[in-house]
Coordinates of C-alpha atoms and ligand atoms in Angstrom, one line a residue:
M1 CA 164.6 148.9 287.6
A2 CA 166.8 146.6 289.8
K3 CA 165.3 143.4 291.3
I4 CA 166.7 141.1 293.9
G5 CA 164.6 138.0 293.3
D6 CA 161.1 139.3 293.3
I7 CA 161.9 142.4 295.3
D8 CA 161.8 145.6 293.4
V9 CA 164.5 147.8 294.8
G10 CA 164.1 150.7 292.4
E11 CA 166.3 152.3 289.8
F12 CA 170.0 152.5 290.9
P13 CA 169.3 151.6 294.5
L14 CA 171.5 152.7 297.4
L15 CA 172.3 149.9 299.8
L16 CA 173.5 150.4 303.3
A17 CA 176.6 148.1 303.6
P18 CA 176.8 145.5 306.3
M19 CA 179.1 147.0 309.0
E20 CA 180.0 145.3 312.2
D21 CA 178.8 147.2 315.3
V22 CA 177.4 149.9 313.0
S23 CA 174.6 148.4 310.9
D24 CA 172.3 147.6 313.8
P25 CA 168.5 148.1 313.8
P26 CA 168.5 151.7 315.0
F27 CA 171.1 152.8 312.5
R28 CA 169.5 150.9 309.7
A29 CA 166.1 152.5 310.5
L30 CA 167.7 156.0 310.3
C31 CA 169.3 155.2 307.0
K32 CA 166.1 153.8 305.6
E33 CA 164.3 157.1 306.6
Q34 CA 166.9 159.0 304.7
G35 CA 166.6 157.0 301.5
A36 CA 168.5 153.8 301.7
D37 CA 166.7 151.3 299.5
V38 CA 168.1 148.1 300.9
V39 CA 169.8 147.7 304.3
Y40 CA 171.9 144.8 305.5
T41 CA 172.8 143.6 309.0
E42 CA 176.3 143.4 310.1
F43 CA 177.9 139.9 309.5
I44 CA 176.7 137.2 311.8
S45 CA 178.6 134.1 312.6
S46 CA 176.9 130.9 311.5
E47 CA 178.9 129.0 314.2
G48 CA 177.7 131.5 316.8
L49 CA 174.1 131.2 315.6
I50 CA 174.0 127.4 315.8
R51 CA 175.6 127.6 319.3
D52 CA 172.8 130.0 320.2
A53 CA 175.4 132.5 321.2
A54 CA 173.2 135.4 322.6
K55 CA 175.3 138.1 320.9
S56 CA 174.8 136.5 317.4
V57 CA 171.2 135.8 317.9
M58 CA 170.5 139.4 319.0
K59 CA 171.9 140.6 315.7
L60 CA 169.0 138.9 313.9
D61 CA 166.5 141.4 315.2
I62 CA 164.8 143.5 312.5
Y63 CA 162.2 146.2 312.5
E64 CA 159.3 146.2 310.0
K65 CA 160.1 149.7 309.0
E66 CA 163.5 148.9 307.6
R67 CA 162.4 146.5 304.9
P68 CA 163.7 145.2 302.6
V69 CA 166.5 144.0 304.9
G70 CA 169.1 141.4 304.3
I71 CA 170.7 139.4 307.0
Q72 CA 174.4 138.7 306.4
I73 CA 176.0 135.5 307.6
F74 CA 179.5 134.1 307.4
G75 CA 181.1 130.8 307.8
A76 CA 182.9 128.1 305.8
N77 CA 181.3 125.0 307.0
L78 CA 178.4 123.8 304.9
E79 CA 176.3 122.2 307.6
S80 CA 176.7 125.2 309.9
M81 CA 175.7 127.5 307.1
L82 CA 172.7 125.5 306.2
E83 CA 171.6 125.2 309.8
S84 CA 172.0 128.9 310.3
V85 CA 169.9 129.6 307.3
E86 CA 167.0 128.0 309.1
I87 CA 167.6 130.1 312.2
V88 CA 167.9 133.3 310.1
E89 CA 164.7 132.5 308.3
K90 CA 162.8 132.6 311.5
S91 CA 163.6 136.3 311.9
G92 CA 161.8 137.0 308.6
P93 CA 164.4 138.9 306.6
D94 CA 163.7 139.7 302.9
I95 CA 167.2 138.6 301.8
I96 CA 170.0 136.3 303.0
D97 CA 173.4 137.6 302.2
I98 CA 176.6 135.6 302.3
N99 CA 179.8 137.4 303.4
F100 CA 182.6 136.3 301.1
G101 CA 184.6 139.5 301.7
C102 CA 185.6 140.0 305.3
P103 CA 189.4 140.4 305.3
V104 CA 190.2 140.0 309.0
K105 CA 192.6 137.3 310.0
K106 CA 190.4 135.5 312.5
V107 CA 187.7 135.0 309.9
V108 CA 189.9 134.4 306.9
S109 CA 192.0 131.8 308.8
K110 CA 189.0 129.6 309.1
G111 CA 188.3 129.8 305.4
A112 CA 185.4 132.2 305.8
G113 CA 184.8 135.7 304.6
A114 CA 187.4 136.6 302.0
G115 CA 189.2 133.4 302.9
I116 CA 186.9 131.5 300.5
L117 CA 188.4 133.5 297.6
K118 CA 191.2 131.0 297.7
D119 CA 188.7 128.2 297.0
I120 CA 186.2 129.4 294.3
D121 CA 184.7 125.9 293.9
L122 CA 183.8 125.9 297.6
M123 CA 182.4 129.4 297.3
V124 CA 180.2 128.3 294.5
S125 CA 179.1 125.0 296.1
L126 CA 178.3 126.7 299.4
T127 CA 176.2 129.4 297.6
E128 CA 174.4 126.7 295.6
A129 CA 173.6 124.7 298.7
M130 CA 172.2 127.8 300.5
V131 CA 170.1 128.8 297.5
K132 CA 168.6 125.3 297.5
H133 CA 168.0 125.4 301.2
T134 CA 165.8 128.5 301.3
K135 CA 163.0 130.2 299.4
L136 CA 164.5 133.6 300.2
P137 CA 166.7 135.3 297.7
V138 CA 170.4 134.7 298.4
T139 CA 172.9 137.5 297.6
V140 CA 176.7 137.6 297.9
K141 CA 179.0 140.3 299.0
T142 CA 182.6 139.8 298.1
R143 CA 185.9 141.4 297.0
L144 CA 187.7 141.4 293.7
G145 CA 189.8 138.4 294.6
W146 CA 192.3 137.2 297.1
D147 CA 195.1 139.3 295.7
H148 CA 196.0 141.2 292.6
D149 CA 197.3 138.2 290.8
S150 CA 194.2 136.1 291.4
I151 CA 191.4 138.4 290.3
K152 CA 188.8 136.3 288.6
I153 CA 185.7 138.2 289.6
V154 CA 184.0 138.0 286.2
E155 CA 184.1 134.3 286.1
V156 CA 183.3 134.0 289.9
A157 CA 180.2 136.3 289.5
E158 CA 178.9 134.3 286.6
R159 CA 179.3 131.0 288.4
L160 CA 177.5 132.5 291.4
Q161 CA 174.7 133.7 289.2
D162 CA 174.5 130.2 287.6
V163 CA 173.9 128.5 290.9
G164 CA 171.0 130.9 291.8
C165 CA 172.6 133.9 293.5
K166 CA 170.2 136.8 293.0
A167 CA 172.5 139.8 293.3
I168 CA 176.2 140.5 293.9
S169 CA 177.8 143.4 295.7
I170 CA 181.5 143.8 295.0
H171 CA 184.0 145.8 297.0
G172 CA 186.6 147.0 294.6
R173 CA 189.6 145.8 296.6
T174 CA 191.3 142.5 297.1
R175 CA 191.7 140.8 300.4
A176 CA 195.4 141.6 300.3
Q177 CA 194.6 145.3 300.1
M178 CA 192.4 145.2 303.2
Y179 CA 191.2 148.9 303.1
K180 CA 194.3 150.4 301.6
G181 CA 194.6 152.3 298.3
E182 CA 191.6 153.2 296.2
A183 CA 188.8 150.9 295.4
D184 CA 189.0 149.9 291.7
W185 CA 185.6 149.9 290.1
K186 CA 186.8 148.8 286.6
P187 CA 186.7 145.0 287.4
I188 CA 183.2 145.5 288.8
A189 CA 182.2 147.1 285.5
E190 CA 183.6 144.1 283.7
V191 CA 181.4 141.9 285.7
K192 CA 178.4 144.0 284.7
N193 CA 179.4 144.1 281.1
N194 CA 179.6 140.4 280.8
P195 CA 176.7 139.7 278.4
R196 CA 175.8 136.6 280.4
M197 CA 175.2 138.5 283.6
H198 CA 171.5 139.3 284.3
I199 CA 171.4 139.7 288.1
P200 CA 172.1 143.1 289.6
V201 CA 175.7 144.0 290.1
F202 CA 176.2 146.5 293.0
G203 CA 179.4 148.5 293.3
N204 CA 181.0 149.1 296.7
G205 CA 184.1 151.0 297.9
D206 CA 184.8 154.6 298.5
V207 CA 181.5 156.1 297.5
D208 CA 181.7 159.2 299.7
S209 CA 180.1 161.9 297.6
P210 CA 177.0 162.2 295.4
E211 CA 179.4 162.7 292.4
K212 CA 181.1 159.4 293.1
A213 CA 177.7 157.6 293.2
A214 CA 176.8 159.3 289.9
K215 CA 180.1 158.1 288.5
M216 CA 179.4 154.5 289.5
R217 CA 176.0 154.7 287.8
D218 CA 176.9 156.7 284.7
E219 CA 180.5 155.9 283.9
F220 CA 180.7 152.4 285.3
G221 CA 177.1 151.4 284.4
L222 CA 176.6 149.5 287.7
D223 CA 173.1 148.6 289.0
G224 CA 173.4 150.3 292.4
A225 CA 175.8 151.6 295.0
M226 CA 176.5 150.0 298.4
I227 CA 177.5 152.6 300.9
G228 CA 179.5 152.0 304.1
R229 CA 181.7 154.5 305.8
A230 CA 180.2 157.6 304.3
S231 CA 177.0 156.8 306.2
I232 CA 178.5 156.3 309.6
G233 CA 177.1 159.1 311.8
Y234 CA 175.7 160.6 308.6
P235 CA 172.5 158.8 307.5
W236 CA 171.7 161.9 305.4
F237 CA 174.2 160.7 302.9
F238 CA 171.5 158.7 301.2
R239 CA 169.1 161.6 300.7
E240 CA 172.0 163.8 299.5
V241 CA 172.8 161.3 296.8
K242 CA 169.2 161.0 295.7
H243 CA 168.8 164.7 295.6
Y244 CA 171.8 165.0 293.4
F245 CA 170.5 162.4 291.1
E246 CA 167.2 164.2 290.8
T247 CA 168.5 167.8 290.5
G248 CA 172.2 167.7 289.7
K249 CA 172.6 170.0 292.7
H250 CA 173.8 169.5 296.3
L251 CA 171.3 169.4 299.0
A252 CA 171.9 171.7 302.0
P253 CA 173.4 169.7 304.9
P254 CA 171.1 168.7 307.7
T255 CA 170.4 171.4 310.3
M256 CA 171.4 171.2 313.9
G257 CA 167.8 170.4 314.7
E258 CA 167.8 167.4 312.4
R259 CA 171.2 166.2 313.7
L260 CA 170.0 166.4 317.3
D261 CA 166.7 164.7 316.5
A262 CA 168.7 161.9 314.8
A263 CA 171.1 161.6 317.7
R264 CA 168.3 161.5 320.3
R265 CA 166.2 159.0 318.4
H266 CA 169.2 156.9 317.6
L267 CA 170.1 156.7 321.3
Q268 CA 166.5 156.0 322.3
M269 CA 166.1 153.2 319.8
A270 CA 169.4 151.7 320.8
I271 CA 168.4 151.8 324.5
D272 CA 165.0 150.2 323.7
W273 CA 166.7 147.6 321.7
K274 CA 169.7 146.6 323.8
G275 CA 169.3 148.2 327.1
D276 CA 170.8 151.3 328.7
R277 CA 174.4 150.3 329.0
L278 CA 175.0 148.8 325.6
G279 CA 172.7 151.4 324.0
V280 CA 174.8 154.3 325.4
F281 CA 178.0 152.6 324.6
E282 CA 177.4 151.5 321.1
T283 CA 175.8 154.7 319.8
R284 CA 178.9 156.8 320.8
R285 CA 180.8 156.2 317.6
H286 CA 178.2 158.1 315.6
Y287 CA 178.2 161.4 317.5
T288 CA 181.5 162.7 316.1
N289 CA 180.1 162.7 312.6
Y290 CA 176.6 163.8 313.6
F291 CA 178.2 167.0 314.9
K292 CA 181.2 167.3 312.7
G293 CA 182.1 170.9 311.6
I294 CA 181.0 172.8 314.6
P295 CA 183.9 174.8 316.1
H296 CA 184.6 174.5 319.8
F297 CA 182.2 171.6 320.2
K298 CA 184.8 169.4 321.9
E299 CA 183.3 169.9 325.4
H300 CA 179.9 168.7 324.3
R301 CA 181.3 165.9 322.3
M302 CA 183.3 164.7 325.2
K303 CA 180.2 164.6 327.4
M304 CA 178.3 162.6 324.7
V305 CA 181.0 160.0 324.3
T306 CA 182.2 159.6 327.9
S307 CA 178.9 159.7 329.8
D308 CA 177.9 156.2 331.0
E309 CA 174.3 157.1 331.8
A310 CA 171.7 157.7 329.1
V311 CA 170.3 160.6 331.0
D312 CA 173.6 162.4 330.9
V313 CA 174.0 161.9 327.2
F314 CA 170.5 163.3 326.6
K315 CA 171.5 166.2 328.8
A316 CA 174.6 166.8 326.7
F317 CA 172.3 166.9 323.6
D318 CA 170.1 169.6 325.4
E319 CA 173.2 171.6 326.3
A320 CA 174.5 171.4 322.8
E321 CA 171.1 172.6 321.5
K322 CA 171.1 175.6 323.8
E323 CA 174.5 176.7 322.6
F324 CA 174.6 175.6 319.0
G325 CA 170.9 175.3 318.1
D326 CA 171.2 178.0 315.4
F327 CA 174.6 176.8 314.0
Q328 CA 174.6 177.0 310.2
F329 CA 176.4 174.1 308.6
S330 CA 178.1 174.7 305.3
Ligands
FMN1 C1 183.3 149.4 310.7 C2 183.1 148.5 309.5 C3 182.5 147.3 309.7 C4 182.4 146.4 308.6 N1 181.7 145.2 308.8 C5 181.4 144.5 307.7 C6 180.5 143.3 307.8 O1 180.1 143.0 308.9 N2 180.2 142.6 306.7 C7 180.7 143.0 305.4 O2 180.4 142.4 304.4 N3 181.5 144.1 305.3 C8 181.8 144.8 306.4 N4 182.6 146.0 306.2 C9 182.9 146.4 304.9 C10 181.9 147.3 304.3 O3 180.7 146.7 304.1 C11 182.3 147.9 302.9 O4 182.6 146.8 302.0 C12 183.6 148.7 303.0 O5 183.6 149.6 304.1 C13 183.9 149.5 301.7 O6 182.8 150.4 301.5 P1 182.9 152.0 301.9 O7 184.1 152.5 301.2 O8 181.6 152.5 301.4 O9 183.0 152.0 303.4 C14 182.8 146.8 307.3 C15 183.4 148.1 307.2 C16 183.5 148.9 308.2 C17 184.2 150.3 308.0

């Protein structure tokens, strides 16, 4: 049974990865319904939070039904990170996660995200200060290292644990790799096999089938799988993995009815949360996957992703239902 601090997250939990512009409250709620055991917000800038930048603050919203939920923050400045911990606490998350893995230039160039992998002492001291500053469990999400020649993840993870980090999620790529190549889970298994490690070690990177999740559990011996891209527009991925774990068989894909229901609820939750315009706009990216595999669906998809008014998107769902309501997915 894995535990993050005092939070019981079950046997081999499935975690929804933090994903910018994806892991928002509506999407997290859908993933939770479909079996995600822990969900994370997208990364939130500590500098944005302390400036009270509206966009950053809005990202702190959480729904009761998605718990346990972790709020992820990033930054490299100790004071800003500590101040933002206090702001984050007011939203009542279950976990505070530190992003030490974001590879994008504008984050890394400020020494934040994966940038901190060049200064492991700072990574450890920042984590320690945050742990001391909050009663909430602090977790870390990071990559294997800055580049291939500087992978020290076994030592890094142990040091993070020693300063009070309560779980670590490791993306099996270096910063230099960005998203290229295949994620390497071997170094993550080495972290787990370190006899001194007792906090959960979650694997991340390229889990896109139930078989891969099973491999991460059975062959690599990790404590849970963090899932990103495979869930975008496909929150059912979580239940499919769980079904496979329980039965060794593949669950039938979601029906058209389930997909339409998810799309409608997703859009409605998004509108309720951030208003018509943003709600319509930011939900678009999910539709392609919701309805993937239906031949000659382009006309409907185009309406869903180009309509600016919510009422027109809902109409597009109704029209798709009329024409494809009985479609059998394989
Ligand atoms: C659209 C997108 C946005 C992301 N945003 C974040 C983020 O805000 N914080 C973070 O730690 N990682 C972020 N990531 C990285 C993912 O959390 C994850 O580590 C990566 O996608 C590998 O996992 P996967 O192969 O299951 O997708 C993002 C990835 C994607 C595709």
